[in-house]
Each structure stands twice: as structure tokens, then as C-alpha cells.
């Protein structure tokens, strides 16, 4: 059986198999070596993620049962960081609970968990999505400052658990035009944003020893097949 | 557990998760309802596919064991149709054996198998890939006529087994500029070619009753969650 890499997260994970998406790019990269399993749930926060863990990872919950995922990306926080007094308040999770939840999600001893922080927020782009009638407060439901606090909390949890973390919030803001270059609507990813996530995740997987150099392919590659006796390649 | 849709085939399947690929588009389409599992093996023909079936579908081979795939696309023939006296002769499979192999691959009683014919071949584009030194015969390793014969054989097997078939060879040639529009190198798919395969496969899945209207999502959608009591959605 091929090993599995699960992508567990919110809408930025759910839409990761759209054209040029980071999830599809991972599946393409590991096409002959590992299955990339999509478990993205638009709008979800870590509180809801905790409630659905047993359904999302039914067999894999049997810790030690030998069917643990090879790796899991845990990519939450964008919804947890919604402000509690604005239009998406029902998705808000307090930052201390967010940290506790991240600790609890990282629960398979033999699985490589990679935490991903929320991306930065382009607040102007968030406001432009709605008319004044739809959002009379004219205040964004998320702020970049709040997202940054959750990103720092995520990095802290990764340090406490000694697992790799992709600090997307910091990484994206290293580029001056990050808001337009990496974000489609102030939150979700453009092609450029997807490329960053893909490259960062590949890099972290490589750091923990998971790469095309180390993962075996399940079946022979065409360039290893003897043209005179092709079936030799398929003998046990 | 989510149902699984396997994509079993050659390089046109293996690369189906590249940007805009038909496999990634299927995974994106069924993001909340089914797992799309990539089992593409570049260069493989149906003879080699038969040799690796048990490894490709280990658990699912237990017919009646309740773990049969929801659907399997079987997309071979492009390599079987390589001419036996040209540069890719080692991949050639005689057409009668190709038909027998397709019959044998369609083996799960409760699984919806969808056959896909090889695409048409743009012979000039195939020749342009190599210098005269590399291919002194200056004859393409595949011809459109041979691919057409295998496509007709695939359609015939689908009729005998009463399973849906995507006749890609015929479908693509309905457009006058098919060679450049749908094929990248005379054989593999452009973005336009990927779009056709995606739409045709979605259509055939719909015909056998598999669509977003009929397949349940495993967890609540954000638009069904009560803003006042979000956790109500996650009670058993």
C-alpha cells in the first residue's frame, strides 16, 4: 500500500486541487510514491476540526495500528483568527484554545505533522468583497494583526512539539507586493501563493526525510524496463 | 470512509495532476465527497497493467469485501498501439490481447468502470520530438490509424461489458485543429485536452449516478452551520 499524506485544513486546503493549487502540485510531485488525500473543510476552525477528527481519520486514529499517515499538513487559523466582534464572529476561536487544539491534532506518534500558519490578510481586499449594505460597519472580519498573532501561536506550538512549521504569514510578507501577488481576495491564494505553499511544504517534508530520493516507487519506472524482456521487470 | 475513484492508466493518467490536469480537476470537483486516487504509470500498456493489478489494488481486489472502489477509469491503449516495427515496439500489445486485457481489468462487480480510448495521434508532432540521428527511420512510433483501431476495440469492449466509454479518439477529432489544441506533443494533453477528458469523465460518472447531487458529503458545509450554535452541526 502506498503511504498517505493528508492535507487537513480549511478552505485554503479544500481548494488546493484547483488549477495550479498546492495540493494538486503535491499529488503530481509524489505521483508514483505517495497518495495525497484532501481533507479541507471550508470555513472550519480548530474547534470544529477537533469535533470531526474521528470521522476525518477513521482508520488512522488507531495509533500504532500500522496505518498511520506518512504525513499530515495541519493548516488552520485563518478562521480561528476572525475577530469576535465582527461579521464572521461565529468562526472565532480564542488564541489559547487554538493552541490547545493544535497540540491535540498532532496525535500520531509515527506521523510527520507539518503545521502551517494562516496567511497574512490584505484588509482592503477583504472589504472590497462586500457592499456597504452587506457590511455596514465597513470593518474587515479579519485583520492582519490578528492573523499574525495566531501565526505566532502556531509557530510556538510547533516549537513545543518539535514539529516543522511553515510560517506563511511571515514568509509572504517578505515580498513588498504580497497582498496582490499571493492573495486572490485578501485571504485565499493566487497561483503565486499556491506555489509558495507547495515549495514550503516540499521543503519541510524533505527536512524530515520524505522526498522522491527516499520514498520508494511501488512499481518500475519505464526507463528501468528492459526493451528485450519487458516482463522481467514485473516478476516478484 | 469516503468512497474512492481510482484513475488507472499510463502517462496521460500519471501526469493528470499537473496544472489544469483532468485528475486534479476531478479531485477538486469531488473535494468534499470522494477521494481521487492516482494510479498512472508512464509507458505502461495493458499487458503490464495486468501484471501489476494486485499491487495497484491490494485491498480492493477482495471482490465483495465491501471496499471496492466507487469508480475506476481505465485509460490504456496509447502504448499498446505503438507499432511493432518501430522505435517503441517493446510497448506494443496486439489488439486482440488489448481487448482481452480490458475485459480482465473490469473485474469488480460493484464498481463503476469507465473505459477511455487512447487519444488521436498527431504524427508530425511526434516526429518533431526527435532529431534524424535519434530516429533515422523518420517514421513515427505511433500512427493515428493504429490508435483509432485500438480506440474502436476499446469501444467494442465497453459495449460487450455494458460499461461507459469515453471515445477520446473520435471526440477530439471533431474539432478541426485538434492536433495543436488538445495535444502537447502529438500524444499528451494540453490544458484544452485535459478539459475535454475531465468533462467527459464527469459526464459518464453522472450517467451512472455518481455526481455532487447524489454523493453525500462526509461533514457539514459552512452554509448549513447555525451562526448562533455552530457546534450543533457536529453532534451525532
Tab-separated table of N, CA, C and O in Angstrom, chain A residues 1-2 14 17-20 24 27-28 31-32 35 37-44 48 51-52 55-56 58 90-91 218-220 222 225 227 230-231 234 236, chain B residues 1-2 14 17-20 24 27-28 31-32 35 37-44 48 51-52 55-56 58 90-91 218-220 222 225 227 230-231 234 236:
chain	number	residue	atom	x	y	z
A	1	UNK	N	0.842	-1.202	0.000
A	1	UNK	CA	0.000	0.000	0.000
A	1	UNK	C	0.882	1.258	0.000
A	1	UNK	O	1.865	1.342	0.711
A	2	UNK	N	0.460	2.218	-0.779
A	2	UNK	CA	1.223	3.474	-0.790
A	2	UNK	C	1.003	4.260	0.491
A	2	UNK	O	-0.117	4.300	1.014
A	14	UNK	N	-9.157	23.044	1.150
A	14	UNK	CA	-10.223	22.462	0.313
A	14	UNK	C	-10.024	22.813	-1.158
A	14	UNK	O	-10.249	21.987	-2.035
A	17	UNK	N	-6.769	21.748	-4.823
A	17	UNK	CA	-6.674	20.953	-6.054
A	17	UNK	C	-7.250	21.701	-7.250
A	17	UNK	O	-7.434	21.126	-8.320
A	18	UNK	N	-7.532	22.989	-7.075
A	18	UNK	CA	-7.922	23.794	-8.241
A	18	UNK	C	-6.680	24.031	-9.099
A	18	UNK	O	-5.570	23.666	-8.716
A	19	UNK	N	-6.854	24.624	-10.279
A	19	UNK	CA	-5.739	24.764	-11.236
A	19	UNK	C	-4.527	25.425	-10.585
A	19	UNK	O	-4.617	26.549	-10.088
A	20	UNK	N	-3.404	24.722	-10.591
A	20	UNK	CA	-2.172	25.261	-10.008
A	20	UNK	C	-2.144	25.230	-8.491
A	20	UNK	O	-1.257	25.821	-7.877
A	24	UNK	N	-2.739	19.794	-5.471
A	24	UNK	CA	-2.557	19.091	-6.746
A	24	UNK	C	-1.077	18.999	-7.087
A	24	UNK	O	-0.607	17.969	-7.584
A	27	UNK	N	0.381	16.192	-5.125
A	27	UNK	CA	-0.030	14.903	-5.697
A	27	UNK	C	0.757	14.607	-6.967
A	27	UNK	O	1.165	13.467	-7.213
A	28	UNK	N	0.981	15.640	-7.775
A	28	UNK	CA	1.747	15.476	-9.011
A	28	UNK	C	3.207	15.128	-8.690
A	28	UNK	O	3.796	14.228	-9.293
A	31	UNK	N	3.506	11.522	-7.542
A	31	UNK	CA	2.574	10.721	-8.348
A	31	UNK	C	2.833	9.217	-8.284
A	31	UNK	O	1.898	8.423	-8.360
A	32	UNK	N	4.087	8.816	-8.149
A	32	UNK	CA	4.392	7.382	-8.159
A	32	UNK	C	4.756	6.838	-6.782
A	32	UNK	O	5.144	5.664	-6.667
A	35	UNK	N	0.117	8.828	-1.843
A	35	UNK	CA	-1.203	9.394	-2.131
A	35	UNK	C	-1.395	10.665	-1.313
A	35	UNK	O	-1.139	10.671	-0.106
A	37	UNK	N	-4.095	13.033	0.177
A	37	UNK	CA	-5.516	12.901	0.498
A	37	UNK	C	-6.059	14.243	0.979
A	37	UNK	O	-5.542	14.828	1.941
A	38	UNK	N	-7.098	14.698	0.316
A	38	UNK	CA	-7.653	16.033	0.546
A	38	UNK	C	-8.692	16.000	1.664
A	38	UNK	O	-9.719	15.333	1.534
A	39	UNK	N	-8.421	16.715	2.731
A	39	UNK	CA	-9.381	16.814	3.834
A	39	UNK	C	-9.497	18.286	4.252
A	39	UNK	O	-9.203	18.660	5.381
A	40	UNK	N	-9.913	19.098	3.288
A	40	UNK	CA	-10.098	20.512	3.533
A	40	UNK	C	-11.577	20.825	3.710
A	40	UNK	O	-12.410	20.325	2.948
A	41	UNK	N	-11.904	21.659	4.684
A	41	UNK	CA	-13.293	21.959	5.027
A	41	UNK	C	-13.467	23.459	5.147
A	41	UNK	O	-13.078	24.060	6.155
A	42	UNK	N	-14.052	24.033	4.117
A	42	UNK	CA	-14.207	25.480	4.036
A	42	UNK	C	-14.894	26.050	5.275
A	42	UNK	O	-15.948	25.541	5.692
A	43	UNK	N	-14.312	27.082	5.848
A	43	UNK	CA	-14.922	27.775	6.980
A	43	UNK	C	-14.580	27.194	8.336
A	43	UNK	O	-14.852	27.819	9.361
A	44	UNK	N	-13.983	26.011	8.369
A	44	UNK	CA	-13.741	25.335	9.643
A	44	UNK	C	-12.596	26.004	10.417
A	44	UNK	O	-11.660	26.543	9.853
A	48	UNK	N	-13.915	23.157	15.477
A	48	UNK	CA	-14.719	22.219	14.684
A	48	UNK	C	-13.851	21.055	14.209
A	48	UNK	O	-14.319	19.915	14.122
A	51	UNK	N	-13.846	18.359	16.595
A	51	UNK	CA	-15.100	17.595	16.648
A	51	UNK	C	-15.183	16.534	15.557
A	51	UNK	O	-15.959	15.578	15.682
A	52	UNK	N	-14.450	16.737	14.459
A	52	UNK	CA	-14.613	15.842	13.304
A	52	UNK	C	-13.404	14.923	13.090
A	52	UNK	O	-13.405	14.105	12.157
A	55	UNK	N	-13.971	11.240	12.351
A	55	UNK	CA	-14.546	10.941	11.037
A	55	UNK	C	-13.535	11.185	9.922
A	55	UNK	O	-13.550	10.509	8.900
A	56	UNK	N	-12.683	12.177	10.127
A	56	UNK	CA	-11.729	12.533	9.070
A	56	UNK	C	-10.631	11.479	8.961
A	56	UNK	O	-10.177	11.148	7.876
A	58	UNK	N	-10.606	7.960	10.243
A	58	UNK	CA	-11.213	6.837	10.973
A	58	UNK	C	-10.230	5.710	11.256
A	58	UNK	O	-9.988	5.369	12.409
A	90	UNK	N	-18.806	33.989	14.425
A	90	UNK	CA	-19.159	32.596	14.771
A	90	UNK	C	-18.016	31.626	14.461
A	90	UNK	O	-18.006	30.502	14.942
A	91	UNK	N	-17.025	32.074	13.677
A	91	UNK	CA	-15.886	31.204	13.373
A	91	UNK	C	-14.705	31.424	14.327
A	91	UNK	O	-13.748	30.659	14.315
A	218	UNK	N	6.144	2.329	-6.109
A	218	UNK	CA	5.564	0.996	-5.925
A	218	UNK	C	5.822	0.079	-7.120
A	218	UNK	O	5.818	-1.131	-6.977
A	219	UNK	N	6.076	0.654	-8.283
A	219	UNK	CA	6.233	-0.160	-9.490
A	219	UNK	C	7.342	0.411	-10.369
A	219	UNK	O	7.662	1.595	-10.268
A	220	UNK	N	7.914	-0.420	-11.254
A	220	UNK	CA	9.087	0.015	-12.033
A	220	UNK	C	8.798	1.212	-12.945
A	220	UNK	O	7.720	1.311	-13.547
A	222	UNK	N	9.488	3.338	-16.392
A	222	UNK	CA	9.657	2.908	-17.782
A	222	UNK	C	11.138	2.869	-18.181
A	222	UNK	O	11.551	1.994	-18.949
A	225	UNK	N	12.955	-0.492	-17.598
A	225	UNK	CA	12.395	-1.713	-18.196
A	225	UNK	C	13.226	-2.136	-19.412
A	225	UNK	O	13.526	-1.324	-20.291
A	227	UNK	N	14.039	-3.434	-22.806
A	227	UNK	CA	13.260	-3.435	-24.051
A	227	UNK	C	13.144	-4.834	-24.655
A	227	UNK	O	12.188	-5.117	-25.370
A	230	UNK	N	10.559	-7.014	-21.415
A	230	UNK	CA	9.851	-6.096	-20.509
A	230	UNK	C	9.254	-6.785	-19.288
A	230	UNK	O	9.287	-6.236	-18.185
A	231	UNK	N	8.741	-8.002	-19.464
A	231	UNK	CA	8.028	-8.644	-18.346
A	231	UNK	C	8.957	-9.037	-17.202
A	231	UNK	O	8.482	-9.297	-16.092
A	234	UNK	N	8.450	-7.259	-13.966
A	234	UNK	CA	7.249	-7.474	-13.153
A	234	UNK	C	7.241	-8.825	-12.447
A	234	UNK	O	6.244	-9.212	-11.859
A	236	UNK	N	8.241	-11.257	-9.400
A	236	UNK	CA	8.429	-10.993	-7.959
A	236	UNK	C	9.891	-11.160	-7.597
A	236	UNK	O	10.541	-12.095	-8.007
B	1	UNK	N	-15.916	6.238	5.915
B	1	UNK	CA	-14.830	6.374	4.938
B	1	UNK	C	-15.375	6.935	3.628
B	1	UNK	O	-16.432	6.538	3.168
B	2	UNK	N	-14.605	7.809	3.030
B	2	UNK	CA	-15.036	8.339	1.741
B	2	UNK	C	-14.863	7.307	0.639
B	2	UNK	O	-13.886	6.564	0.630
B	14	UNK	N	-0.805	9.442	-15.312
B	14	UNK	CA	0.221	9.810	-14.315
B	14	UNK	C	0.375	11.328	-14.203
B	14	UNK	O	0.530	11.867	-13.107
B	17	UNK	N	-2.363	15.210	-12.624
B	17	UNK	CA	-2.430	16.162	-11.509
B	17	UNK	C	-1.496	17.350	-11.720
B	17	UNK	O	-1.261	18.143	-10.812
B	18	UNK	N	-0.945	17.478	-12.931
B	18	UNK	CA	-0.185	18.690	-13.247
B	18	UNK	C	-1.170	19.857	-13.405
B	18	UNK	O	-2.393	19.659	-13.381
B	19	UNK	N	-0.660	21.071	-13.556
B	19	UNK	CA	-1.529	22.262	-13.571
B	19	UNK	C	-2.644	22.128	-14.607
B	19	UNK	O	-2.384	21.946	-15.801
B	20	UNK	N	-3.885	22.218	-14.155
B	20	UNK	CA	-5.030	22.116	-15.053
B	20	UNK	C	-5.327	20.699	-15.517
B	20	UNK	O	-6.140	20.502	-16.411
B	24	UNK	N	-6.571	16.234	-11.305
B	24	UNK	CA	-6.691	17.273	-10.271
B	24	UNK	C	-8.068	17.923	-10.329
B	24	UNK	O	-8.673	18.213	-9.294
B	27	UNK	N	-10.469	15.679	-8.602
B	27	UNK	CA	-10.284	15.757	-7.146
B	27	UNK	C	-10.887	17.047	-6.599
B	27	UNK	O	-11.502	17.059	-5.531
B	28	UNK	N	-10.712	18.131	-7.354
B	28	UNK	CA	-11.275	19.412	-6.927
B	28	UNK	C	-12.811	19.365	-6.955
B	28	UNK	O	-13.482	19.818	-6.026
B	31	UNK	N	-14.151	17.385	-4.006
B	31	UNK	CA	-13.312	17.697	-2.844
B	31	UNK	C	-13.924	17.283	-1.505
B	31	UNK	O	-13.203	16.906	-0.581
B	32	UNK	N	-15.233	17.361	-1.381
B	32	UNK	CA	-15.874	17.050	-0.100
B	32	UNK	C	-16.588	15.700	-0.100
B	32	UNK	O	-17.246	15.352	0.897
B	35	UNK	N	-12.533	10.528	-2.720
B	35	UNK	CA	-11.092	10.647	-2.922
B	35	UNK	C	-10.742	10.175	-4.331
B	35	UNK	O	-11.192	9.112	-4.761
B	37	UNK	N	-7.862	8.816	-6.550
B	37	UNK	CA	-6.587	8.138	-6.277
B	37	UNK	C	-5.835	7.930	-7.584
B	37	UNK	O	-6.347	7.316	-8.520
B	38	UNK	N	-4.620	8.435	-7.630
B	38	UNK	CA	-3.812	8.445	-8.853
B	38	UNK	C	-3.016	7.152	-8.974
B	38	UNK	O	-2.170	6.843	-8.126
B	39	UNK	N	-3.287	6.412	-10.043
B	39	UNK	CA	-2.538	5.181	-10.322
B	39	UNK	C	-2.146	5.166	-11.799
B	39	UNK	O	-2.520	4.289	-12.562
B	40	UNK	N	-1.384	6.208	-12.183
B	40	UNK	CA	-0.913	6.321	-13.559
B	40	UNK	C	0.540	5.885	-13.639
B	40	UNK	O	1.339	6.247	-12.769
B	41	UNK	N	0.885	5.122	-14.665
B	41	UNK	CA	2.229	4.553	-14.814
B	41	UNK	C	2.731	4.819	-16.223
B	41	UNK	O	2.332	4.133	-17.178
B	42	UNK	N	3.594	5.798	-16.337
B	42	UNK	CA	4.093	6.231	-17.632
B	42	UNK	C	4.675	5.069	-18.428
B	42	UNK	O	5.476	4.287	-17.905
B	43	UNK	N	4.265	4.949	-19.676
B	43	UNK	CA	4.813	3.943	-20.573
B	43	UNK	C	4.121	2.595	-20.531
B	43	UNK	O	4.353	1.749	-21.390
B	44	UNK	N	3.255	2.382	-19.519
B	44	UNK	CA	2.645	1.067	-19.350
B	44	UNK	C	1.578	0.800	-20.413
B	44	UNK	O	0.898	1.694	-20.904
B	48	UNK	N	1.285	-5.008	-19.143
B	48	UNK	CA	1.976	-4.719	-17.881
B	48	UNK	C	0.950	-4.382	-16.787
B	48	UNK	O	1.141	-4.742	-15.620
B	51	UNK	N	-0.122	-7.374	-15.036
B	51	UNK	CA	0.888	-7.923	-14.125
B	51	UNK	C	0.910	-7.203	-12.778
B	51	UNK	O	1.406	-7.752	-11.781
B	52	UNK	N	0.448	-5.954	-12.747
B	52	UNK	CA	0.584	-5.163	-11.519
B	52	UNK	C	-0.744	-4.923	-10.793
B	52	UNK	O	-0.770	-4.278	-9.743
B	55	UNK	N	-0.937	-5.391	-7.050
B	55	UNK	CA	-0.232	-4.383	-6.255
B	55	UNK	C	-0.951	-3.037	-6.301
B	55	UNK	O	-0.930	-2.267	-5.341
B	56	UNK	N	-1.569	-2.745	-7.428
B	56	UNK	CA	-2.221	-1.442	-7.588
B	56	UNK	C	-3.499	-1.369	-6.759
B	56	UNK	O	-3.821	-0.333	-6.188
B	58	UNK	N	-4.583	-3.522	-3.905
B	58	UNK	CA	-4.399	-4.647	-2.988
B	58	UNK	C	-5.651	-4.997	-2.191
B	58	UNK	O	-6.154	-6.112	-2.298
B	90	UNK	N	8.720	-2.229	-28.051
B	90	UNK	CA	8.650	-3.005	-26.797
B	90	UNK	C	7.387	-2.714	-25.995
B	90	UNK	O	7.032	-3.469	-25.099
B	91	UNK	N	6.705	-1.624	-26.334
B	91	UNK	CA	5.451	-1.308	-25.628
B	91	UNK	C	4.213	-1.852	-26.348
B	91	UNK	O	3.115	-1.834	-25.807
B	218	UNK	N	-19.101	14.152	3.653
B	218	UNK	CA	-18.897	13.480	4.936
B	218	UNK	C	-19.144	14.407	6.125
B	218	UNK	O	-19.443	13.938	7.213
B	219	UNK	N	-19.046	15.705	5.918
B	219	UNK	CA	-19.174	16.649	7.034
B	219	UNK	C	-19.949	17.892	6.586
B	219	UNK	O	-19.999	18.199	5.395
B	220	UNK	N	-20.534	18.624	7.546
B	220	UNK	CA	-21.408	19.753	7.189
B	220	UNK	C	-20.701	20.865	6.410
B	220	UNK	O	-19.547	21.202	6.705
B	222	UNK	N	-20.261	24.820	5.386
B	222	UNK	CA	-20.277	26.037	6.200
B	222	UNK	C	-21.633	26.761	6.115
B	222	UNK	O	-22.101	27.332	7.104
B	225	UNK	N	-24.270	25.719	8.750
B	225	UNK	CA	-23.924	25.811	10.176
B	225	UNK	C	-24.598	27.025	10.808
B	225	UNK	O	-24.548	28.136	10.278
B	227	UNK	N	-25.102	30.036	12.950
B	227	UNK	CA	-24.143	31.005	13.489
B	227	UNK	C	-24.265	31.157	15.006
B	227	UNK	O	-23.289	31.500	15.673
B	230	UNK	N	-22.871	26.927	16.444
B	230	UNK	CA	-22.132	26.160	15.431
B	230	UNK	C	-21.936	24.689	15.798
B	230	UNK	O	-22.022	23.822	14.934
B	231	UNK	N	-21.706	24.396	17.074
B	231	UNK	CA	-21.372	23.013	17.440
B	231	UNK	C	-22.540	22.058	17.286
B	231	UNK	O	-22.345	20.839	17.262
B	234	UNK	N	-22.196	19.405	14.694
B	234	UNK	CA	-21.237	18.308	14.841
B	234	UNK	C	-21.663	17.282	15.877
B	234	UNK	O	-20.897	16.395	16.234
B	236	UNK	N	-23.698	14.012	17.021
B	236	UNK	CA	-24.056	12.772	16.286
B	236	UNK	C	-25.562	12.716	16.081
B	236	UNK	O	-26.337	13.000	16.951
